[in-house]
Coordinates of C-alpha atoms in Angstrom, one line a residue:
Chain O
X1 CA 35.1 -61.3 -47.6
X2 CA 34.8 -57.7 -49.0
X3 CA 36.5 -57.0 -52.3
X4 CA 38.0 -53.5 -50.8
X5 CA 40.9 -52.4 -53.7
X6 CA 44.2 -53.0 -52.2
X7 CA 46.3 -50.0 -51.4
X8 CA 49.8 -50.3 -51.1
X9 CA 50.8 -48.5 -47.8
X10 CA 54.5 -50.2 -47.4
X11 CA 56.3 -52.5 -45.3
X12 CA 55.0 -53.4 -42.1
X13 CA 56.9 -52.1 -38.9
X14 CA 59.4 -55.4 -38.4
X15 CA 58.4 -57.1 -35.0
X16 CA 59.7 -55.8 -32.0
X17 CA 60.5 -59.8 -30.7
X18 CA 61.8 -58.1 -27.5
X19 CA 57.9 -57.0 -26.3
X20 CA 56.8 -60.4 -26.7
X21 CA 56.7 -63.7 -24.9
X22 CA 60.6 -66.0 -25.5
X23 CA 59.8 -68.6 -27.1
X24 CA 61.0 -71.1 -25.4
X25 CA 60.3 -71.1 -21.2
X26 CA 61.2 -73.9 -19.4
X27 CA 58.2 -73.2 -16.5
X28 CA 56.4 -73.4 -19.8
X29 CA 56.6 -77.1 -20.1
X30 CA 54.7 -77.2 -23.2
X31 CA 57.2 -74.6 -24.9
X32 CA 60.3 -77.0 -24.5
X33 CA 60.0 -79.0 -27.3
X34 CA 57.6 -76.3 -29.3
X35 CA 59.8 -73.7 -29.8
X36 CA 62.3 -73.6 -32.5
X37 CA 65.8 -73.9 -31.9
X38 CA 67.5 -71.4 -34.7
X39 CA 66.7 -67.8 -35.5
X40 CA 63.8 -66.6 -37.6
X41 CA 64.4 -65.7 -41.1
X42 CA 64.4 -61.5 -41.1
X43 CA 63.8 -59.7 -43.9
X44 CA 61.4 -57.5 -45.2
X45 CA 57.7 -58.3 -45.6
X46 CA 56.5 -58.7 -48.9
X47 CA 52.8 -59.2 -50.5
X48 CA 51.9 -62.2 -48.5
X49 CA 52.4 -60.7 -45.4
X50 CA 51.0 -57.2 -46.4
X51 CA 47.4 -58.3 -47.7
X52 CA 44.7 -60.0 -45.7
X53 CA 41.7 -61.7 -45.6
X54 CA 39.1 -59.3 -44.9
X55 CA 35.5 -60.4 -43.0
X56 CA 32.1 -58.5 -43.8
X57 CA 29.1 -57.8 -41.7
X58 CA 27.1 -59.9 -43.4
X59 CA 28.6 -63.1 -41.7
X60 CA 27.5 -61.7 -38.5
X61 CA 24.6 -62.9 -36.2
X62 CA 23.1 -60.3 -34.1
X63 CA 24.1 -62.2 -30.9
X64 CA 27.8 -63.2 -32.1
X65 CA 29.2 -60.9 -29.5
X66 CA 27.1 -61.6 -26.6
X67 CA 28.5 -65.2 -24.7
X68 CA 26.1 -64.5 -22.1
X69 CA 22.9 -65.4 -24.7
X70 CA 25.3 -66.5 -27.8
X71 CA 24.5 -70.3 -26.7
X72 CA 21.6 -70.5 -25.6
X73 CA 19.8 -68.1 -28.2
X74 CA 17.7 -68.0 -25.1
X75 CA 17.1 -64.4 -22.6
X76 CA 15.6 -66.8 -20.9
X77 CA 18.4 -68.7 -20.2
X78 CA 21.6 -66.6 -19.6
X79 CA 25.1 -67.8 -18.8
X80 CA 25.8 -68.1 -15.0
X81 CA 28.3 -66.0 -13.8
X82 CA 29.7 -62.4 -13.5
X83 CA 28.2 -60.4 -15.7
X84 CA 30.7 -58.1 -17.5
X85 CA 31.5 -56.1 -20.5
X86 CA 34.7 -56.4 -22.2
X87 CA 35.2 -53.5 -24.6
X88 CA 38.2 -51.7 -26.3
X89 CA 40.0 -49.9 -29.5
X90 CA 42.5 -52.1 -31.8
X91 CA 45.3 -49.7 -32.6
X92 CA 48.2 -49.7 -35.1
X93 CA 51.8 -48.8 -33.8
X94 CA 51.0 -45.2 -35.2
X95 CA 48.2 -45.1 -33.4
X96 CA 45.7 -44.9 -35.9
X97 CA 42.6 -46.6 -35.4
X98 CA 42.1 -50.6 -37.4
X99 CA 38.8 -50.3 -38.1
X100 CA 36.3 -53.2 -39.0
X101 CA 38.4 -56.0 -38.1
X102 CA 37.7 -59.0 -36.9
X103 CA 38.1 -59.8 -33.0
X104 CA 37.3 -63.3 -31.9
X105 CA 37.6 -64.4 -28.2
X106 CA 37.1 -67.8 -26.3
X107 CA 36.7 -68.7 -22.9
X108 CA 36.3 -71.3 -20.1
X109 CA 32.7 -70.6 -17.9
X110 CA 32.4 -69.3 -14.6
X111 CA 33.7 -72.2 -13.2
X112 CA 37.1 -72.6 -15.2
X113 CA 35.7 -75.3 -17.7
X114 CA 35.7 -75.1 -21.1
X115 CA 33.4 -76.6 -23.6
X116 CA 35.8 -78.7 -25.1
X117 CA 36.1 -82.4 -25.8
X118 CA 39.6 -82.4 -24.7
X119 CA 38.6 -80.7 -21.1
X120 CA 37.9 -83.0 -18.4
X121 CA 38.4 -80.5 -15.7
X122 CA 35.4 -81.6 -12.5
X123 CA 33.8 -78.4 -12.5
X124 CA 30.8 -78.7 -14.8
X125 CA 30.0 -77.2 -18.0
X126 CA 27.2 -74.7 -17.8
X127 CA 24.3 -75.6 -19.9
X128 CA 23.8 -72.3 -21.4
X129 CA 27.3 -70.8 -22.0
X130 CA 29.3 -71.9 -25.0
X131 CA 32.6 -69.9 -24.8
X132 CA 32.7 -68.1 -28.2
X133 CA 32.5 -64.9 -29.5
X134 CA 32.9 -62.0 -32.0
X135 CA 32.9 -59.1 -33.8
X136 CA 34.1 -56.6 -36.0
X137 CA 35.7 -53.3 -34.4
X138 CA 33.9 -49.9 -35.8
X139 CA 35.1 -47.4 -38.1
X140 CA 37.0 -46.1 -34.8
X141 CA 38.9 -49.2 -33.8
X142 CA 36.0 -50.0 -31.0
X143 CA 34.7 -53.4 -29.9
X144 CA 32.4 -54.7 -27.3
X145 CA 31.4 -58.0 -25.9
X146 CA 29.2 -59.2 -23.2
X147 CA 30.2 -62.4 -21.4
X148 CA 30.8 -63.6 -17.9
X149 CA 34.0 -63.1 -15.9
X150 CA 35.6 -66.5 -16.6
X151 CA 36.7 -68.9 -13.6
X152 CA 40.9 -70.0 -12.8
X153 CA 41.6 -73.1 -13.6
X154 CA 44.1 -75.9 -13.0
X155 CA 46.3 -77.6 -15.3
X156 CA 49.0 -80.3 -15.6
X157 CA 52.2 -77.8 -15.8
X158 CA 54.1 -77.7 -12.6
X159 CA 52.7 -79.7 -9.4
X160 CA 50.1 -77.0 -8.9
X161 CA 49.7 -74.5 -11.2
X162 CA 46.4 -72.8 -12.0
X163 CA 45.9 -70.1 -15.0
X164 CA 44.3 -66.8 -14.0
X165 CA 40.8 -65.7 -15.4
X166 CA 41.3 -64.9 -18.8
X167 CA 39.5 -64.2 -22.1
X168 CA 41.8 -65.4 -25.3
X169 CA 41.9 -62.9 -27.9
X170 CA 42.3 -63.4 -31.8
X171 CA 42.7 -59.9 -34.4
X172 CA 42.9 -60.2 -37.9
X173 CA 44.3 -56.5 -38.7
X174 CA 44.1 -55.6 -42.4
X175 CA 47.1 -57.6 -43.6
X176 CA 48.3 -61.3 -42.8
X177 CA 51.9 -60.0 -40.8
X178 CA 49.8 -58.2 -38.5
X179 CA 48.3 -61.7 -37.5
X180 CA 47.9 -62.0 -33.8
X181 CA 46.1 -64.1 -30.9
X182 CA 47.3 -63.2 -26.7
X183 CA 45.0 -63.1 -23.8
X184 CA 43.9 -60.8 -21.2
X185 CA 44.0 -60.8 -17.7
X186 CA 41.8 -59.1 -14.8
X187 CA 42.9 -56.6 -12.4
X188 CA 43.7 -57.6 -9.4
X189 CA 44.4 -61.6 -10.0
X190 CA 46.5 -63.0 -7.8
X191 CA 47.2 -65.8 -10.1
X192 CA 48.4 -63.5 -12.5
X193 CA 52.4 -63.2 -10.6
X194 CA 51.9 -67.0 -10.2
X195 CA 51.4 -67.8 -13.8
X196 CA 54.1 -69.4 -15.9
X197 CA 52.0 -69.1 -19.0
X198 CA 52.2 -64.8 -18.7
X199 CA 55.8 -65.0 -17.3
X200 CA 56.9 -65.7 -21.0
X201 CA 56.3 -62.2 -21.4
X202 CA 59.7 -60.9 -19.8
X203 CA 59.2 -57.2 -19.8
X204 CA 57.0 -56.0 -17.2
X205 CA 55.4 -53.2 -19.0
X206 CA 54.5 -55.4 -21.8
X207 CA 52.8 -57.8 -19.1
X208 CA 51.2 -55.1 -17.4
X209 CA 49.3 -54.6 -21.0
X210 CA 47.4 -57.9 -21.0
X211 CA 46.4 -56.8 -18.0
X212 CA 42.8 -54.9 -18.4
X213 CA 42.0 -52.8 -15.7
X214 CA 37.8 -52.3 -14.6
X215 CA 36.1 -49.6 -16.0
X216 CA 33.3 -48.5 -13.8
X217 CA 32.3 -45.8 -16.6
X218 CA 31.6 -48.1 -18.8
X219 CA 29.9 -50.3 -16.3
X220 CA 26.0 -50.5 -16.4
X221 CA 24.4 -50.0 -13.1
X222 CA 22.4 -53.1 -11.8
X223 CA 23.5 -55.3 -14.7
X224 CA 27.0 -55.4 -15.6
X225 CA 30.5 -54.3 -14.6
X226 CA 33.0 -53.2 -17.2
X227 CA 37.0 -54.1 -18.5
X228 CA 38.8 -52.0 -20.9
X229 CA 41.0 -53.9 -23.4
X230 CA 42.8 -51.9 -26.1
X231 CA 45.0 -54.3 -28.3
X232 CA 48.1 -52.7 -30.7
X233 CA 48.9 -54.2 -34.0
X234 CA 51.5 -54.1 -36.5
X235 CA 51.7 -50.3 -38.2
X236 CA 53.1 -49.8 -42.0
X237 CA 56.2 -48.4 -42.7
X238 CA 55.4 -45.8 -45.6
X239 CA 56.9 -42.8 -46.5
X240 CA 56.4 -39.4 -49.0
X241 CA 59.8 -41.8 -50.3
X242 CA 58.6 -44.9 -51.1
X243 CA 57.6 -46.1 -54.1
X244 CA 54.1 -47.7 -55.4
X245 CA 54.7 -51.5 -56.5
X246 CA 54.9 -51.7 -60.4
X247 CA 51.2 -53.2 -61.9
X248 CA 49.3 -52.9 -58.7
Chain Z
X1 CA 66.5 -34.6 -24.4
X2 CA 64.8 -35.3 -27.6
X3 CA 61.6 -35.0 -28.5
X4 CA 59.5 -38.1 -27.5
X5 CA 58.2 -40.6 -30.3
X6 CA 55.0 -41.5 -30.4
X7 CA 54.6 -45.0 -31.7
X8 CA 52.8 -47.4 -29.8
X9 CA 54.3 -51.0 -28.9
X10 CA 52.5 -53.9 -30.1
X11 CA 50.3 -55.9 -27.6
X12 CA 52.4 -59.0 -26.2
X13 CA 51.2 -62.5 -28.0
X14 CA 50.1 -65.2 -25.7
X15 CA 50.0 -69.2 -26.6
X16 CA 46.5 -69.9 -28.2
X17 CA 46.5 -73.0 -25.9
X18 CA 44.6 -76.1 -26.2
X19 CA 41.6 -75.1 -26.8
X20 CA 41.9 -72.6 -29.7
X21 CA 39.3 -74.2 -31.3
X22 CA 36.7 -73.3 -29.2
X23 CA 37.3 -69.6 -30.4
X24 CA 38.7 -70.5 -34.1
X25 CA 36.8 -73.7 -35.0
X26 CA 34.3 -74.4 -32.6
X27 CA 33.0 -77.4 -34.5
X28 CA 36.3 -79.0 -34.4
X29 CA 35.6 -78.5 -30.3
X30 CA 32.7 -79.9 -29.7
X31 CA 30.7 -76.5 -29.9
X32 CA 27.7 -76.5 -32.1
X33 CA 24.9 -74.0 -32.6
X34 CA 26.6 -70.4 -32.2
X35 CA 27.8 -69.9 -35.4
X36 CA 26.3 -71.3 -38.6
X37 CA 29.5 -72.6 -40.2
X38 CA 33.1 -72.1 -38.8
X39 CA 35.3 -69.2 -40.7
X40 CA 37.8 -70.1 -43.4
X41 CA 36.6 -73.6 -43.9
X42 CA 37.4 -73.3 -47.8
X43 CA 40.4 -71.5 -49.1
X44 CA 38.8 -71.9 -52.9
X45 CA 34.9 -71.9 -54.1
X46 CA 33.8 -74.1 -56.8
X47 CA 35.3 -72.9 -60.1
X48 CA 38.6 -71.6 -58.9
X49 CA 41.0 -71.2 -62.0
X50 CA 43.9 -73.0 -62.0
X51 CA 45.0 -76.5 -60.8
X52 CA 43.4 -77.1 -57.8
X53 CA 46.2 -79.4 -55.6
X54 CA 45.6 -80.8 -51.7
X55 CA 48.7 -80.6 -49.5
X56 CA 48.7 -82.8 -46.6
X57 CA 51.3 -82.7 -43.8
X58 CA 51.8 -82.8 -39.9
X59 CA 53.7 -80.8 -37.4
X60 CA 56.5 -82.7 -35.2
X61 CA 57.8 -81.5 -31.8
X62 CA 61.3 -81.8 -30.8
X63 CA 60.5 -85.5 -29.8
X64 CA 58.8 -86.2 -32.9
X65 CA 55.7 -86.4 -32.0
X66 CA 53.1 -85.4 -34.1
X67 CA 51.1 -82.8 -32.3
X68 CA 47.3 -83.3 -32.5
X69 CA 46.1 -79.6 -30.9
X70 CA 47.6 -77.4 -33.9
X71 CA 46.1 -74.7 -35.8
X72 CA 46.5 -73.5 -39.1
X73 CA 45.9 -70.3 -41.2
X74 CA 47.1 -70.0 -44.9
X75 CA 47.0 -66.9 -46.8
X76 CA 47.7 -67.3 -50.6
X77 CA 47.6 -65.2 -54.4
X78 CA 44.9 -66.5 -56.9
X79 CA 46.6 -68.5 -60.0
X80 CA 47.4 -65.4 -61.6
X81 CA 49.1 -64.0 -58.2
X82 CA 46.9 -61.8 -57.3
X83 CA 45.4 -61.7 -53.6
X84 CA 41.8 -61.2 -52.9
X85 CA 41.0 -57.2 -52.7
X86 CA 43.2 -56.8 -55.6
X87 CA 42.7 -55.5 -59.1
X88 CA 41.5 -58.2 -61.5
X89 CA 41.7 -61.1 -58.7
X90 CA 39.9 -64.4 -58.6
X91 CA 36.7 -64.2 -57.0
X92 CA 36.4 -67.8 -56.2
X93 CA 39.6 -67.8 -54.2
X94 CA 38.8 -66.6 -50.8
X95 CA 42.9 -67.2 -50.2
X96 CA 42.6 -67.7 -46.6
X97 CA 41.8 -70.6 -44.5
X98 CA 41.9 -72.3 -41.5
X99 CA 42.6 -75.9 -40.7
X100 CA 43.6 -78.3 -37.3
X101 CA 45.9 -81.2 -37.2
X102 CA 43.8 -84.2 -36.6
X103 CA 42.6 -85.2 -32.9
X104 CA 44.0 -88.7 -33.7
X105 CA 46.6 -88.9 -36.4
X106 CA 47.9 -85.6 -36.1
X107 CA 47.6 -84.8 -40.1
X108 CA 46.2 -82.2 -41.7
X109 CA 44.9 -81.0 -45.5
X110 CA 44.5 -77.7 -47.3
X111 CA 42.5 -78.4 -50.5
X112 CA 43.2 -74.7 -52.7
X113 CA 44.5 -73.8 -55.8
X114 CA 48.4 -73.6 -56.6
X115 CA 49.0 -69.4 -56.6
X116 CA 51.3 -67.9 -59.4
X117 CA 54.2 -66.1 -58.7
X118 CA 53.6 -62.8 -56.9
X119 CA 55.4 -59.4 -58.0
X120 CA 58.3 -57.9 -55.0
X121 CA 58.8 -54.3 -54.5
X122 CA 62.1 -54.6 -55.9
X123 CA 60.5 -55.4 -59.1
X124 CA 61.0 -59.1 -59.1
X125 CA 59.2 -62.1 -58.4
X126 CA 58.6 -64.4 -55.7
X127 CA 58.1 -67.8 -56.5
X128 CA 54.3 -69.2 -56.1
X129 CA 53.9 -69.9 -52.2
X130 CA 51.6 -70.0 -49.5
X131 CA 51.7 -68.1 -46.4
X132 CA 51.4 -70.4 -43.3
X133 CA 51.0 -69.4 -39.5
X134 CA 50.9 -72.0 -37.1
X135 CA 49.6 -71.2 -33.2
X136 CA 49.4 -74.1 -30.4
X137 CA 49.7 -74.5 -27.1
X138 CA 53.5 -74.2 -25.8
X139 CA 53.5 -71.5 -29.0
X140 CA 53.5 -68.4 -27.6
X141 CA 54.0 -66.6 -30.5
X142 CA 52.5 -67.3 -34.0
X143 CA 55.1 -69.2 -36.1
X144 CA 55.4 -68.3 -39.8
X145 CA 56.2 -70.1 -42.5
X146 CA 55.9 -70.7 -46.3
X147 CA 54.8 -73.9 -48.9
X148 CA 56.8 -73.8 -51.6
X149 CA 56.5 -76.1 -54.5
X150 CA 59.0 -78.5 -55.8
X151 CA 57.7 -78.6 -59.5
X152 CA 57.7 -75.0 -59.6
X153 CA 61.1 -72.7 -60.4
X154 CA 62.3 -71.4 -57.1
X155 CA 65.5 -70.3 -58.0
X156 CA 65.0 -66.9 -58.1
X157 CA 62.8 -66.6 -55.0
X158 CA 64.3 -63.9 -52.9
X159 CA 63.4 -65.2 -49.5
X160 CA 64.8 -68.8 -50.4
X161 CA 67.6 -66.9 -51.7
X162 CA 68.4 -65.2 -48.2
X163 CA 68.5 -69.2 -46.9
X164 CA 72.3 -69.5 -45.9
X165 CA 72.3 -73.2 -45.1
X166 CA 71.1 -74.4 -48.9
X167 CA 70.4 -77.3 -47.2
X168 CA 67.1 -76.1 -45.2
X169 CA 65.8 -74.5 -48.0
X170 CA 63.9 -77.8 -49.0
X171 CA 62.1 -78.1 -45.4
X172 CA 59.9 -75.0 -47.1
X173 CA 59.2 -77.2 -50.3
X174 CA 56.2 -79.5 -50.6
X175 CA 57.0 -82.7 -52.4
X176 CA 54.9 -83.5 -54.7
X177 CA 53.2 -87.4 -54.2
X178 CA 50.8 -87.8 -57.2
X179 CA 49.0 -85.7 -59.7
X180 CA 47.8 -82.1 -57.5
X181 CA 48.7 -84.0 -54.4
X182 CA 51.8 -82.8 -52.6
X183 CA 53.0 -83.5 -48.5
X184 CA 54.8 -80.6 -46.2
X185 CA 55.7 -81.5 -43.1
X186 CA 56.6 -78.8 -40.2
X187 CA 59.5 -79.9 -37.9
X188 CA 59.8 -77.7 -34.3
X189 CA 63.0 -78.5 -33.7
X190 CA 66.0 -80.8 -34.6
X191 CA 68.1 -81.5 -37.7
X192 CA 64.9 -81.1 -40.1
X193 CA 64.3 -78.0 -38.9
X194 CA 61.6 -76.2 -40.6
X195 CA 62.4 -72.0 -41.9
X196 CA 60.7 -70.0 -39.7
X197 CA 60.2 -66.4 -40.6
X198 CA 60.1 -63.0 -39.4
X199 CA 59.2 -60.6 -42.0

């Protein structure tokens, strides 16, 4: 962790609960008894939720990004599957750029399996793909990862429900508040309209944005295609009218 | 018409699922070999200042049931209340870490140091707490929460103090069991009903 000074920049921007998933979805199963039955506790954020761990380089291996080697630690031996490049910004609600944040992402293999000793789906694991990744965005917000295009997969919901491909997603931000883990879909999946898991999300636009579209200009010919993923975060609330914090 | 504003909406959560720990604490899946130790294992080096405690706990459902696929993060001040990246702050307290309910039992322990009391904007204090957020599958958002402490003064805490029902204030308070030990227990749903927060 870096010992950056802390800078007081103000409250964060309260949650918008509205462009989020309900909490509790009945075609959810899972959600029914894991959702809390009285309202949250509003008010406004203080210290806790306005610092952050923060993640250096230096914990970095030069592969941590790249699921289709990450595993195997072998070029010899790459991950089977569609090659593809997932790559975006990590914004703020004012638009500004969150620079050298942490991105993690996990995945199931080309198959739909993940490499998990809970996951007994029949497709099999593939020996040289392990499902992890990350990174830390750039001075501009950007990230990048190589990995394959993960498989659907089934699972006990309703009597035949399957999940769409999808990569899981988990940003730090600069402060704990702006704590946050979703996942992203492909273009194009059929699955996606059939999925209980993104119908939790109620607005369509909001749905629409875990949806990452290919990017052929950011596809590299005769090796990999390309999805753009940009992710928004909690922005501060300050002002030429707030005050600095006594003592810090 | 008005001018248009320009802020951004934040990106939709999603439920980490079950298999969070493939991403967050591969070890805990199964997955060795990609990373040489998983992240946040230890909220406190060796040679923290202050009393180093252990709280142990486990997260019910609405059937109380003890769910076994949880994840943890807790954020936390240094004895002195001061957060890492701040002026004068413990280096040995990393104040962030990251722990799973057990596969079998369900429990789970967070070995760290008891934080002071942290200064508010208002001028105040808040009492010494940690900073919880819980993800699982059938969570589709992030819950918050907070540890509290019942052998500290939490009278004056202004987020306990915004607690209508006095009596759910003490689902946010560990008890204490023994000397540095204390239990905290998370209730979804139902007449224990943990605080959850939105702030």
């Amino acid at each position: 962790m870096s010992d950056q000074a802390y800078i007081d920049q103000g409250p964060l921007i309260p949650r918008n609960r509205a462009a989020h998933p309900v909490p509790y979805d009945p075609d959810y199963k899972t959600s029914v008894p894991r959702s809390p039955n009285q309202p949250l506790l509003s008010m406004e954020s203080t210290l806790s939720e306005e610092t952050g761990p923060r993640f250096g380089h230096s914990m970095l291996g030069p592969l941590d990004n790249n699921l289709i080697l990450n595993y195997s630690k072998d070029a010899a031996k790459p991950a089977v599957g569609e090659r593809i490049l997932m790559h975006g910004r990590v914004l703020d609600e004012m638009g500004r750029p969150v620079p050298h944040t942490l991105v993690e992402i996990w995945q199931a293999n080309a198959g739909g399996r993940y490499r998990h000793v809970k996951d007994g789906y029949l497709a099999p694991l593939d020996p040289n793909f392990g499902g992890c990744g990350r990174t830390l965005t750039d001075e501009n917000g950007c990230y990048e990862f190589l990995t394959i295009r993960p498989g659907a997969y089934p699972w006990p919901n309703r009597g035949n429900d399957w999940r769409p491909m999808h990569i899981h997603i988990s940003v730090f931000g600069h402060s704990f508040g702006q704590r946050l883990i979703t996942q992203m879909y492909f273009e194009g999946d059929p699955l996606i309209e059939r999925c209980p898991i993104a119908a939790t999300v109620k607005s369509r636009s909001q749905l629409d944005r875990l949806v990452a579209p290919l990017d052929m200009a950011k596809a590299r010919p005769l090796d990999f295609l390309a999805y753009k993923f940009d992710i928004v975060l909690r922005g501060r609330r300050q002002t030429m009218f707030e005050n600095r914090m006594e003592g810090l | 018409m008005v001018q248009k504003l320009d802020t951004l909406v934040e990106t939709p959560s999603q439920t980490a699922g079950p298999y969070v720990h493939i991403g967050c604490i591969p070890s805990f899946a199964g997955l060795e070999g990609v990373y040489p130790e998983d992240l946040g294992l230890r909220a406190i080096e060796d040679g923290a200042e202050g009393e180093v405690i252990t709280i142990t706990g486990s997260i019910y459902d609405g059937t109380g049931w003890a769910m076994r696929d949880a994840m943890f993060e807790s954020w936390q001040a240094d004895a002195s209340g001061r957060f890492a990246g701040q002026q004068g702050a413990d280096p040995k307290v990393n104040g962030f870490c990251r722990f799973a309910a057990d596969k079998d039992t369900g429990e789970f322990t967070l070995t760290t140091v008891k934080p002071g009391a942290t200064p508010t904007r208002a001028g105040g204090q808040q009492a010494p707490h940690i900073a919880l957020w819980i993800v699982a599958r059938g969570i589709n958002i992030g819950l918050q929460t907070r540890i509290y402490f019942e052998d500290e003064d939490n009278s004056a805490d202004p987020l306990l103090a915004r607690i209508e029902q006095r009596n759910r204030v003490e689902t946010l308070v560990a008890k204490k069991t023994g000397e540095g030990q204390y239990r905290f227990d998370i209730y979804l749903q139902g007449a224990q009903e943990t605080v959850f927060l939105d702030l």
